[in-house]
Short mmCIF file of C-alpha atoms in Angstrom, two decimals:
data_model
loop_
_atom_site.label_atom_id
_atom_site.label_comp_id
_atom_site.label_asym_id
_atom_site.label_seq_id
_atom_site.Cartn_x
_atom_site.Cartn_y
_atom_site.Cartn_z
CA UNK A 21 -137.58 -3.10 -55.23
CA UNK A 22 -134.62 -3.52 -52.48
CA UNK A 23 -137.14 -3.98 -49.90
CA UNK A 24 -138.54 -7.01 -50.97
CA UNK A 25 -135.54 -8.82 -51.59
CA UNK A 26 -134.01 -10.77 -49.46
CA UNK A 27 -130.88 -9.71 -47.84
CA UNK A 28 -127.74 -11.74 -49.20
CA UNK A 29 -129.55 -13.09 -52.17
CA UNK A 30 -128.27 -12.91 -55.73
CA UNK A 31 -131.28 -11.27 -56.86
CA UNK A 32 -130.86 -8.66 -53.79
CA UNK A 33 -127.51 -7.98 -54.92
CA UNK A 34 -128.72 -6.95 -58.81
CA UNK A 35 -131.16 -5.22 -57.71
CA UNK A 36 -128.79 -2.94 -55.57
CA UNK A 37 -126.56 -2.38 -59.30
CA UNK A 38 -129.47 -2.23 -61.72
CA UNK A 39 -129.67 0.99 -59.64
CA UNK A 40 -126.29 2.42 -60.89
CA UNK A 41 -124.95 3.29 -57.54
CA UNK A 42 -122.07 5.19 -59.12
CA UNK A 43 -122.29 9.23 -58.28
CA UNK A 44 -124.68 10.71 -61.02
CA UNK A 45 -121.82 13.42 -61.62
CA UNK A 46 -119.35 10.79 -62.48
CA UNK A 47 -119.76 9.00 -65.70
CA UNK A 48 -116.01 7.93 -66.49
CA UNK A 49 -115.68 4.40 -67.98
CA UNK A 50 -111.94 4.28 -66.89
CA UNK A 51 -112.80 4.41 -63.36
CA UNK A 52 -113.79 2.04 -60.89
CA UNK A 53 -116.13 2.00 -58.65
CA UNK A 54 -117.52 -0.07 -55.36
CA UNK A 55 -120.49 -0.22 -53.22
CA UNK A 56 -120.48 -1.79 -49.94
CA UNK A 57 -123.82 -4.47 -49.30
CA UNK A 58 -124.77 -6.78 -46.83
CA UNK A 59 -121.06 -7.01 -46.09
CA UNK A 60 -119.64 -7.89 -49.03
CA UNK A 61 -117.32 -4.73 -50.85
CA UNK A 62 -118.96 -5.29 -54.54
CA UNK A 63 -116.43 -3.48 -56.91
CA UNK A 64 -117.21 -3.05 -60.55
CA UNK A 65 -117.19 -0.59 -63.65
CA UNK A 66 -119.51 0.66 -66.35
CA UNK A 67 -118.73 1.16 -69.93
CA UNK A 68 -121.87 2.36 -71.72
CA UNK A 69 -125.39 0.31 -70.49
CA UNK A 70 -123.31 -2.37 -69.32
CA UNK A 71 -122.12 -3.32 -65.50
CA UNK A 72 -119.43 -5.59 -64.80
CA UNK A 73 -118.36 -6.74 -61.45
CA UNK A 74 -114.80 -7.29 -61.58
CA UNK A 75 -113.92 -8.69 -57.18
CA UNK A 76 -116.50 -9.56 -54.72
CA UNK A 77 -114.73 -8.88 -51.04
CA UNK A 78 -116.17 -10.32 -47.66
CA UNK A 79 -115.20 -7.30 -45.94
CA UNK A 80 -115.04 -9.41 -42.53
CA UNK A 81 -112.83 -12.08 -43.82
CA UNK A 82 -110.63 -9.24 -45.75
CA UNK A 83 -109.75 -8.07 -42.57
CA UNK A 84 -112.50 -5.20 -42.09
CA UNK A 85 -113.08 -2.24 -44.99
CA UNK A 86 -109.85 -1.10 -46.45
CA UNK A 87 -110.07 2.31 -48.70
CA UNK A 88 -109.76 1.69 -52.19
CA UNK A 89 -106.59 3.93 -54.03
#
């Protein structure tokens, strides 16, 4: 459970995207797709059961969140 992880951890971090944080409406495998955690922009996409994290961003050293296009 997300609570009893600790923030910033790798384990915290899987345990955010074993949760599929992609809209439940949306299911396209073409499309990619990014959730924002304990600073860090986590950007990845999903083709079938599988999750792949494709860029990691430090949203502080990047300059502060920039929208995805």
């Amino acid at each position: 459970e997300i609570s009893e992880c600790l923030v910033g951890s790798e384990m915290c971090k899987e345990t955010v995207l074993e949760q599929d944080p992609r809209p439940a409406y949306d299911t396209d495998e073409s499309r990619a797709y990014g959730v924002t955690f304990s600073g860090f922009d986590i950007r990845f996409k999903v083709h079938g059961d599988v999750l792949t994290v494709f860029e990691v961003v430090d949203i502080e050293a990047a300059g502060g969140y920039k929208k995805v296009k």
